[in-house]
Amino acid sequence: MTLKATALAHPNIAFIKYWGIKDETHRIPANDSLSMNIGCLSTRTTVEYDNLLSSDRLILNGQTVNGEGLHRVQRFMDRIRLMTGQPLFAHVTSENNFPVGAGIASSASAFAALALAGTAALGFDLPERELSSLARFGSGSACRSIPGGFVEWRTDPESSESYAFSIAPPDHWNLADCIVILSKAHKSVGSEAGMRQADSSPLQEARIKDSGRRMDLCRSAILNRDFNALAEVTELDSNLMHAVMMTSNPPLFYWHPLSLGIMKTIKDWQNEGLPVTYTLDAGPNVHVICSQEVMGEVLHRLRQITGIIDVLKGLPAGPARLI
Amino acid sequence: MTLKATALAHPNIAFIKYWGIKDETHRIPANDSLSMNIGCLSTRTTVEYDNLLSSDRLILNGQTVNGEGLHRVQRFMDRIRLMTGQPLFAHVTSENNFPVGAGIASSASAFAALALAGTAALGFDLPERELSSLARFGSGSACRSIPGGFVEWRTDPESSESYAFSIAPPDHWNLADCIVILSKAHKSVGSEAGMRQADSSPLQEARIKDSGRRMDLCRSAILNRDFNALAEVTELDSNLMHAVMMTSNPPLFYWHPLSLGIMKTIKDWQNEGLPVTYTLDAGPNVHVICSQEVMGEVLHRLRQITGIIDVLKGLPAGPARLI
């Protein structure tokens, strides 16, 4: 019997961001978040358990990984072993079709795919809710890459449970994410480390306190396909997260000068009437969200901007799946 | 008898910023602030009362001003007439030796000089405290350009009084302000209008709540001439104000992409051990604060940066004075 499975998962872009951890042990986020899975971009991960191994091995994008990158995967595999009662170690082979560590949530698709492949290889067919709950222990936002389409990650103040669920399928709204790549370099401070500083900002508590209001605005905007409402709350939420980052101790500046330049350009295009908005994760790349009807125009305009490396495009995508 | 006087006042750069108004009628700021007067830069204002005039006239930098610019001066002159019981209108002639409306507080030096010249021309010799209190009705931060050196503007929650006072003379600490000019254009949203939106940011309340702590840190840093402590709190306070601006409704982005580029460059220089820090008012220009000992080096380095227009320099300056 071969204990092997391959899963594919998409990264997601959050309109309402996750930044800050309320309960480290149970991996409970400081606030609820809301995202869209990004098609075209994906992580494909194969997990093969092997009784000859004395520890897990990781090959990422063709390279053997050791050190902290490996340890993070090993800790996650330990959780699968604990959950399943199965003691075997595994070969983990993972490929991304997009640059790692530059503001596209590679850890989200990576741990979503690993949660699915790592349990399926052992014959487990976990319900989406349990898979999502498991994935968040690898990387918080990975729980949002398990369900499909437009996804909400909600915390229950009464429980240590926390998982994401779909609020609308991928074809609910014809949005597009045009991802302007300004850097393919690894971030100097990764988001896992960065968000552990969130509480050092005098602003984090206020950001969290206001997050329920923003969730409601964003959910309504999505359910009603109201682009202007989505744009307003998405930009505010992105600016709020970066405000917390910039006022943390030590301060974190993920924006490049050109990130800010593109944000200002997007505001100009909005003023022309183009349905377009921006959001930035913990990195310099700018996610330019627009209606698919104007995607060609937006891509054309973005590609004229001096200093950008590339523009990737993604449409709303389905859930993590076995392949 | 000629009812005429000329006064000179310097702009000031705030280490702890004023942003938000608690009481519009009495012009009470939402938080205390702390600044340094900037020498070399100044506004020189002559007020000449004239019983042939039926309204105040304003010539600013050689140009006759009408519209809102004139009305703002007229409202301030009304306050002087009310205060002094003197009904005459005046010719107001004002000259700045620095660009107006681009992040250097031209309204601060302008209304400090106007408060002094406008009362002195009528023979009044107001104490500093009353002059400072008067100046703030023209522009809040103008009250900080009345006293000399390092200046604190404190609000008293028990009173509608509010004025600035010196905590250390100009020669207390050999700091310099190297002002990197990125734009001489007028701001699209002036600071008076911008700060009226401050409460629309979910972050303003938290910024205000934390301001006493920052005031204490900044005051101690100045009194102890502790550059690293000053740098940390100055950058935090600037980032906090811009965080509020960027998350106001509608959002205000005063930074240019190059402003952010220079902020990042300053952090690199700090890491090399150079005693240098940054702060930005409601505009794109970057105030680079350093020790006078390294000013030559800092000016040299700043002038190599592509895209800047000019670098002005200012040393700690004295109070508003008659000339």
XYZ file of C-alpha atoms in Angstrom:
646
model
C 0.000 0.000 0.000
C 1.353 3.415 -1.006
C 0.701 6.151 1.558
C 0.899 8.945 -0.953
C -1.346 11.783 -2.087
C -1.027 15.008 -4.065
C -3.101 18.096 -3.398
C -3.410 21.474 -5.034
C -4.403 24.671 -3.256
C -4.577 28.318 -4.246
C -3.269 31.288 -2.320
C -5.884 33.777 -1.190
C -6.002 37.529 -1.019
C -7.657 38.977 2.063
C -9.959 41.979 1.758
C -10.158 41.995 5.559
C -6.719 41.051 6.856
C -5.539 38.699 9.562
C -2.795 40.405 11.602
C -2.211 39.478 15.222
C -2.699 36.341 17.291
C -5.043 36.200 20.251
C -4.212 32.693 21.465
C -0.890 31.238 20.357
C -1.595 27.716 21.663
C -4.837 27.309 19.769
C -3.737 29.579 16.935
C -6.713 31.885 17.307
C -6.426 35.118 15.300
C -6.953 38.533 16.860
C -9.712 39.293 14.346
C -11.927 37.662 11.739
C -10.872 37.907 8.106
C -12.340 37.589 4.650
C -10.607 36.559 1.432
C -10.867 35.337 -2.128
C -8.949 32.356 -3.481
C -6.701 33.268 -6.381
C -6.847 30.972 -9.407
C -3.933 30.486 -11.847
C -1.637 30.660 -8.819
C -1.289 27.416 -6.923
C 0.836 25.165 -4.751
C 0.982 21.465 -5.630
C 2.176 19.264 -2.799
C 2.836 15.531 -2.664
C 3.157 13.761 0.659
C 4.570 10.244 0.652
C 4.971 8.474 3.981
C 7.988 6.187 4.153
C 8.757 3.761 6.988
C 12.475 4.007 6.208
C 12.566 7.717 7.163
C 13.535 8.871 10.654
C 12.349 12.445 10.017
C 10.326 14.376 7.460
C 12.077 15.613 4.324
C 11.096 18.684 2.292
C 11.793 19.552 -1.303
C 10.407 22.977 -2.227
C 10.495 24.134 -5.836
C 13.116 21.454 -6.583
C 15.429 22.395 -3.695
C 15.998 20.384 -0.515
C 15.031 22.587 2.418
C 16.613 22.395 5.890
C 16.608 24.728 8.881
C 13.531 26.720 9.898
C 11.663 26.027 6.647
C 11.922 22.279 7.289
C 11.159 22.603 11.010
C 7.934 24.439 10.293
C 6.783 21.599 8.038
C 7.935 19.006 10.602
C 5.932 20.675 13.360
C 2.900 20.589 11.103
C 3.475 16.927 10.235
C 3.769 16.202 13.983
C 0.268 17.603 14.346
C -1.005 15.271 11.611
C 0.715 12.327 13.342
C -0.874 13.316 16.647
C -4.289 13.734 15.008
C -4.189 10.475 13.058
C -2.197 8.307 15.463
C 0.022 7.355 12.511
C 3.749 7.653 13.397
C 5.381 7.596 9.936
C 7.579 10.338 8.516
C 7.153 11.586 4.974
C 8.752 12.970 1.857
C 7.047 16.311 1.188
C 7.506 17.714 -2.293
C 5.979 21.097 -3.020
C 5.941 23.361 -6.058
C 4.634 26.911 -6.327
C 3.965 28.525 -9.677
C 4.515 32.001 -8.186
C 7.322 33.773 -6.279
C 7.626 32.808 -2.628
C 7.857 35.270 0.252
C 6.963 38.490 -1.510
C 3.477 39.371 -0.428
C 1.615 36.569 -2.160
C 0.522 34.227 0.584
C 2.622 31.209 -0.388
C 2.377 29.769 3.109
C -1.429 29.805 2.824
C -1.591 27.611 -0.284
C 1.374 25.546 0.958
C -0.171 24.546 4.276
C -3.644 24.113 2.772
C -2.190 21.664 0.238
C -0.068 19.977 2.912
C -3.025 19.536 5.282
C -5.035 17.894 2.534
C -2.250 15.728 1.045
C -0.819 14.821 4.459
C -4.124 13.476 5.769
C -5.390 12.003 2.471
C -2.152 10.035 2.034
C -3.060 8.238 5.256
C -6.547 7.480 3.975
C -8.314 10.182 5.944
C -11.094 12.093 4.219
C -11.574 14.988 6.630
C -14.557 17.313 6.335
C -13.688 20.797 5.049
C -14.160 22.323 8.481
C -11.603 19.993 10.093
C -9.130 20.431 7.258
C -9.421 24.212 7.516
C -8.963 24.033 11.264
C -5.864 21.854 10.812
C -4.354 24.060 8.069
C -4.359 27.141 10.302
C -1.728 25.547 12.550
C 0.707 25.656 9.621
C -0.092 29.247 8.737
C -3.148 31.139 9.939
C -4.361 32.243 6.530
C -3.944 28.675 5.161
C -7.323 27.867 6.691
C -8.866 30.255 4.135
C -7.322 28.344 1.207
C -9.244 25.146 2.068
C -12.804 26.282 1.112
C -13.548 27.714 -2.346
C -14.382 31.154 -3.687
C -15.055 33.921 -1.193
C -14.115 32.746 2.270
C -14.646 33.956 5.792
C -12.459 32.909 8.727
C -14.379 33.459 11.895
C -13.331 33.048 15.474
C -15.717 32.054 18.188
C -14.940 33.861 21.458
C -16.583 30.953 23.318
C -14.463 28.243 21.719
C -10.893 27.323 20.838
C -12.163 26.190 17.445
C -11.502 28.370 14.439
C -11.952 27.593 10.755
C -12.893 29.160 7.466
C -15.949 28.614 5.301
C -17.164 29.752 1.937
C -19.691 32.585 1.802
C -19.957 32.530 -1.998
C -18.632 30.259 -4.771
C -15.908 31.424 -7.209
C -18.433 32.248 -9.929
C -20.495 34.480 -7.609
C -18.678 37.632 -8.745
C -16.441 38.183 -11.750
C -13.572 39.860 -9.923
C -9.923 39.628 -10.882
C -6.717 40.060 -8.926
C -3.913 41.630 -10.970
C -0.846 41.150 -8.798
C 1.863 43.696 -9.483
C 5.187 42.079 -8.609
C 7.756 44.630 -7.439
C 10.115 42.194 -5.786
C 10.700 38.461 -5.829
C 13.063 38.660 -2.873
C 12.199 37.084 0.461
C 10.754 39.507 2.996
C 13.223 40.581 5.672
C 10.551 39.945 8.318
C 8.054 37.215 7.448
C 4.406 37.667 8.294
C 4.469 35.025 11.057
C 7.211 36.943 12.883
C 5.788 40.354 11.976
C 2.345 39.721 13.379
C 3.827 38.648 16.714
C 4.790 42.330 17.074
C 1.295 43.593 16.293
C 0.426 44.302 19.912
C 3.433 46.622 20.238
C 1.611 49.138 18.037
C -0.552 51.669 19.913
C -3.050 51.156 17.069
C -3.595 47.388 17.003
C -6.302 47.320 19.658
C -8.336 49.966 17.791
C -7.844 48.097 14.508
C -9.164 44.887 16.095
C -12.036 46.639 17.831
C -13.256 48.043 14.493
C -12.828 44.759 12.594
C -16.380 43.449 13.073
C -17.749 46.560 11.389
C -15.372 46.097 8.467
C -16.275 42.390 8.184
C -19.947 43.298 7.924
C -19.263 45.951 5.273
C -17.076 43.582 3.276
C -19.438 40.598 3.485
C -22.341 42.764 2.324
C -20.266 44.253 -0.487
C -19.411 40.759 -1.735
C -22.898 39.305 -1.353
C -24.383 42.358 -3.141
C -21.541 42.570 -5.704
C -21.109 46.252 -4.763
C -17.680 47.183 -6.119
C -17.478 50.688 -4.641
C -18.329 49.404 -1.175
C -15.762 46.611 -1.545
C -13.119 49.112 -2.689
C -13.678 51.437 0.234
C -13.474 48.791 2.954
C -10.659 46.844 1.256
C -8.380 49.873 0.998
C -9.220 50.957 4.529
C -8.453 47.508 5.896
C -5.153 47.277 4.006
C -4.158 50.750 5.176
C -5.113 49.843 8.754
C -2.927 46.738 8.746
C 0.038 48.636 7.306
C -0.591 51.430 9.827
C -0.210 48.865 12.621
C 2.915 47.436 10.973
C 4.542 50.864 10.566
C 3.851 51.760 14.200
C 4.983 48.453 15.701
C 8.166 48.254 17.722
C 10.395 47.869 15.776
C 8.427 49.380 12.876
C 7.739 47.228 9.814
C 7.568 48.884 6.416
C 6.479 46.325 3.838
C 5.610 48.956 1.227
C 8.224 49.913 -1.339
C 8.133 53.484 -2.631
C 6.637 52.096 -5.855
C 3.929 50.252 -3.860
C 2.766 53.661 -2.664
C 3.105 55.057 -6.189
C 0.810 52.329 -7.527
C -1.698 52.862 -4.701
C -1.882 56.543 -5.682
C -2.224 55.621 -9.359
C -5.130 53.302 -8.506
C -6.860 56.205 -6.744
C -6.447 58.286 -9.922
C -7.973 55.495 -12.017
C -10.868 55.221 -9.574
C -11.472 58.931 -10.032
C -11.700 58.281 -13.791
C -14.486 55.785 -13.046
C -12.532 52.531 -13.442
C -13.790 49.809 -11.021
C -10.432 49.074 -9.428
C -9.053 48.916 -5.899
C -5.877 47.818 -4.121
C -4.774 45.761 -1.176
C -1.313 44.751 0.077
C -0.369 41.798 2.238
C 2.856 41.646 4.255
C 5.011 42.492 1.258
C 5.574 45.149 -1.397
C 3.469 43.644 -4.193
C 0.190 45.340 -4.942
C -2.953 43.285 -5.462
C -5.054 45.306 -7.864
C -8.627 44.038 -7.641
C -10.939 44.886 -10.506
C -13.953 43.665 -12.385
C -13.039 41.061 -15.058
C -14.691 43.352 -17.613
C -11.909 45.905 -17.205
C -9.094 43.431 -16.467
C -7.586 43.823 -19.951
C -7.479 47.590 -19.577
C -6.101 47.381 -16.020
C -3.380 44.876 -17.024
C -2.437 47.056 -19.975
C -2.141 50.136 -17.781
C -0.250 48.340 -15.002
C 2.316 46.965 -17.459
C 3.211 50.531 -18.519
C 4.420 51.378 -15.008
C 8.186 51.757 -14.855
C 9.934 49.606 -12.275
C 7.525 46.691 -12.013
C 8.799 43.145 -12.576
C 5.622 41.417 -13.673
C 1.856 41.414 -13.357
C 0.200 38.088 -12.510
C -3.517 37.609 -12.842
C -5.882 35.439 -10.887
C -9.610 34.860 -10.992
C -11.685 33.632 -8.031
C -10.746 29.986 -7.478
C -12.169 26.832 -5.958
C -11.173 24.901 -2.844
C -8.054 22.872 -2.106
C -8.401 19.539 -3.897
C -6.702 16.199 -4.444
C -5.217 15.624 -7.860
C 1.143 108.331 14.897
C 1.900 105.306 12.685
C 0.134 102.129 13.744
C 2.673 99.832 12.137
C 4.927 96.986 13.254
C 6.983 94.247 11.657
C 7.556 90.851 13.245
C 9.565 87.822 12.318
C 8.715 84.256 13.306
C 10.122 80.849 12.453
C 8.220 77.749 11.442
C 8.512 74.818 13.790
C 8.853 71.101 13.283
C 6.856 68.921 15.668
C 8.402 65.782 17.120
C 5.016 65.046 18.693
C 2.377 66.147 16.219
C -0.842 68.099 16.540
C -3.576 66.375 14.503
C -7.210 66.716 15.487
C -9.283 69.347 17.233
C -11.087 68.656 20.494
C -12.935 71.962 20.797
C -13.409 73.983 17.634
C -14.742 77.106 19.370
C -11.794 77.472 21.712
C -9.386 75.894 19.253
C -8.272 73.216 21.701
C -6.166 70.450 20.116
C -6.970 66.774 20.565
C -3.500 66.148 22.002
C -0.462 67.946 23.374
C 2.475 68.494 21.019
C 6.176 69.259 21.137
C 8.299 71.034 18.560
C 11.505 72.850 17.711
C 11.628 76.243 15.998
C 13.507 76.136 12.708
C 16.054 78.909 12.144
C 17.076 80.185 8.672
C 13.430 79.741 7.677
C 11.168 82.617 8.627
C 8.089 84.672 7.895
C 8.384 88.450 8.101
C 5.076 90.234 8.448
C 4.256 93.933 8.554
C 0.888 95.131 9.802
C -0.072 98.753 9.144
C -3.474 99.925 10.323
C -5.093 102.504 8.053
C -8.278 104.437 8.818
C -8.972 104.782 5.081
C -9.439 101.014 4.693
C -12.858 99.361 4.899
C -11.391 95.856 5.088
C -8.036 94.165 5.648
C -5.701 93.727 2.682
C -3.124 90.978 2.272
C 0.007 90.839 0.156
C 1.781 87.495 0.467
C 5.177 87.023 -1.160
C 4.523 90.075 -3.354
C 1.093 88.907 -4.564
C -2.261 90.372 -3.551
C -4.307 87.587 -1.974
C -8.088 87.340 -2.101
C -10.561 84.529 -1.412
C -10.059 82.035 1.407
C -6.441 83.079 2.050
C -7.567 86.647 2.714
C -10.634 85.580 4.721
C -8.491 83.526 7.057
C -6.332 86.573 7.801
C -9.426 88.790 8.148
C -10.956 86.412 10.696
C -7.718 86.543 12.655
C -7.580 90.356 12.476
C -11.215 90.418 13.719
C -9.991 88.558 16.791
C -7.287 91.184 17.369
C -9.881 93.954 16.964
C -12.148 92.192 19.459
C -9.276 91.689 21.888
C -7.928 95.251 21.665
C -11.157 97.163 21.132
C -9.462 98.874 18.188
C -11.702 98.912 15.048
C -9.163 99.761 12.293
C -8.410 97.593 9.266
C -4.869 96.963 8.131
C -2.481 96.346 5.282
C -0.811 93.006 5.990
C 2.350 92.299 4.040
C 4.008 88.958 4.560
C 7.080 87.283 3.071
C 8.246 83.696 3.540
C 11.750 82.647 2.619
C 10.602 79.044 2.037
C 7.974 77.305 -0.141
C 4.400 77.641 1.105
C 1.991 74.751 1.523
C 4.355 71.810 1.099
C 4.841 70.339 4.520
C 6.793 73.170 6.083
C 4.456 74.826 8.520
C 4.130 78.182 6.772
C 0.867 78.936 8.540
C 2.620 78.496 11.914
C 5.247 81.171 11.311
C 2.716 83.313 9.430
C 0.173 83.528 12.242
C 2.849 83.807 14.937
C 4.310 86.830 13.119
C 0.834 88.235 12.465
C -0.216 87.882 16.120
C 2.882 89.753 17.234
C 2.887 92.455 14.530
C -0.887 92.919 14.641
C -0.938 93.611 18.390
C 2.384 95.486 18.584
C 1.274 97.888 15.829
C -1.535 98.952 18.168
C 0.933 99.491 21.016
C 0.143 96.274 22.864
C 3.028 94.384 24.416
C 1.373 91.080 25.239
C 3.079 88.500 27.421
C 4.328 85.418 25.531
C 1.572 83.265 26.953
C -1.181 85.559 25.631
C 0.480 85.929 22.248
C 0.808 82.160 21.943
C -2.804 81.716 22.935
C -3.865 84.289 20.328
C -1.701 82.818 17.549
C -3.360 79.402 17.820
C -6.638 80.870 16.533
C -4.907 81.570 13.220
C -3.360 78.133 12.965
C -3.030 75.710 15.861
C 0.681 75.089 15.511
C 1.341 78.863 15.263
C 1.179 78.989 19.060
C 4.401 76.930 19.093
C 6.232 79.507 16.957
C 5.820 82.239 19.597
C 8.214 80.888 22.296
C 11.839 80.013 21.444
C 13.811 76.804 21.105
C 12.125 73.572 22.131
C 8.464 74.190 22.745
C 5.593 72.317 24.315
C 1.933 73.068 23.588
C -0.141 71.728 26.404
C -3.870 71.604 26.837
C -5.502 71.805 30.185
C -8.575 69.546 30.367
C -9.977 71.864 33.077
C -9.685 75.046 31.036
C -10.396 76.520 27.639
C -6.937 78.101 27.748
C -4.200 76.582 25.644
C -0.757 77.969 24.827
C 2.799 76.905 24.192
C 5.902 77.481 26.292
C 9.591 76.820 25.954
C 11.046 73.757 27.703
C 14.613 74.474 26.571
C 16.341 77.349 24.755
C 17.647 76.986 21.149
C 21.219 76.368 22.319
C 20.167 73.528 24.651
C 20.865 70.870 22.012
C 22.816 71.139 18.747
C 20.219 69.513 16.504
C 19.638 70.360 12.866
C 16.642 69.956 10.582
C 17.593 69.130 6.989
C 14.360 69.571 5.073
C 14.228 67.537 1.898
C 11.935 69.350 -0.531
C 10.167 66.955 -2.899
C 7.436 69.311 -4.007
C 6.795 73.045 -3.892
C 3.189 72.582 -4.993
C 0.303 73.424 -2.702
C -1.134 70.431 -0.871
C -4.415 69.188 -2.344
C -5.852 69.027 1.189
C -4.407 71.550 3.642
C -3.722 70.524 7.203
C -6.573 72.617 8.622
C -9.079 70.728 6.464
C -7.280 67.400 6.828
C -7.296 67.354 10.592
C -11.037 67.963 10.654
C -11.287 64.421 9.252
C -9.054 62.909 11.932
C -11.937 61.464 13.929
C -13.136 59.514 10.898
C -10.104 57.228 11.288
C -10.673 54.171 13.497
C -7.155 54.869 14.819
C -7.329 58.501 15.961
C -8.702 57.754 19.429
C -5.878 55.275 20.122
C -3.313 57.756 18.800
C -4.627 60.445 21.164
C -4.862 58.066 24.102
C -1.178 57.154 23.737
C -0.022 60.759 23.240
C 0.778 61.524 26.885
C 3.236 58.636 26.962
C 4.911 59.892 23.789
C 5.061 63.457 25.174
C 6.858 62.170 28.276
C 9.323 60.151 26.196
C 9.998 63.087 23.889
C 10.377 65.672 26.655
C 12.834 63.424 28.509
C 14.765 62.722 25.311
C 15.139 66.461 24.696
C 15.992 67.408 28.274
C 18.566 64.553 28.421
C 19.809 65.150 24.855
C 19.239 61.443 24.139
C 19.231 61.183 20.340
C 18.242 57.528 20.066
C 15.259 58.056 22.360
C 14.244 61.156 20.368
C 14.565 59.235 17.090
C 12.390 56.367 18.264
C 9.515 58.485 19.548
C 9.714 61.028 16.694
C 9.428 58.385 13.989
C 6.665 56.589 15.854
C 4.709 59.812 16.280
C 5.096 60.773 12.621
C 4.060 57.280 11.514
C 1.064 57.408 13.870
C -0.147 60.714 12.433
C 0.222 59.481 8.855
C -1.485 56.214 9.851
C -4.494 58.261 10.995
C -4.387 60.322 7.799
C -4.250 57.244 5.539
C -7.182 55.626 7.349
C -9.389 58.722 7.477
C -12.497 58.938 5.354
C -11.645 59.935 2.681
C -8.055 58.739 3.126
C -5.253 61.316 3.018
C -1.890 60.286 1.613
C 0.583 63.123 2.119
C 3.626 60.924 1.469
C 5.047 60.755 -2.021
C 6.699 57.477 -3.062
C 10.053 59.248 -2.635
C 9.077 60.363 0.898
C 8.843 56.684 1.799
C 12.091 55.983 -0.060
C 13.883 58.624 2.037
C 12.366 57.293 5.267
C 13.766 53.845 4.412
C 17.142 55.375 3.532
C 17.225 57.137 6.918
C 16.647 53.773 8.621
C 19.633 52.360 6.693
C 21.806 55.292 7.820
C 20.683 54.766 11.421
C 21.772 51.153 11.131
C 25.208 52.424 10.064
C 25.328 54.409 13.336
C 24.521 57.890 11.982
C 22.493 59.974 14.519
C 19.645 60.804 12.165
C 15.856 60.488 12.237
C 12.860 61.609 10.191
C 9.497 63.237 10.641
C 6.886 64.410 8.121
C 4.181 67.017 8.587
C 1.051 67.193 6.412
C 3.050 67.160 3.194
C 5.561 65.111 1.228
C 8.756 66.831 2.386
C 10.930 64.910 4.809
C 12.393 66.644 7.847
C 15.646 64.850 8.520
C 16.699 65.616 12.081
C 20.327 65.031 12.990
C 23.069 66.196 15.271
C 24.842 69.330 13.921
C 28.089 67.361 14.070
C 26.928 65.111 11.228
C 24.862 67.732 9.377
C 27.498 68.155 6.658
C 27.565 64.428 6.012
C 23.762 64.154 6.100
C 23.304 67.109 3.699
C 25.896 65.622 1.356
C 24.149 62.265 1.348
C 20.655 63.744 0.962
C 21.731 65.818 -2.036
C 22.770 62.643 -3.888
C 19.192 61.323 -3.846
C 17.617 61.369 -7.299
C 14.327 63.226 -7.550
C 14.682 65.737 -4.751
C 14.267 69.449 -5.477
C 16.299 70.958 -2.675
C 17.495 70.467 0.879
C 16.963 73.365 3.298
C 18.658 73.442 6.649
C 17.551 74.927 9.924
C 19.058 75.076 13.385
C 17.009 75.498 16.582
C 15.697 79.065 16.589
C 14.482 81.696 19.009
C 11.020 83.150 19.600
C 8.878 85.365 17.399
C 10.252 88.906 17.654
C 9.682 92.466 16.495
C 12.148 93.819 13.959
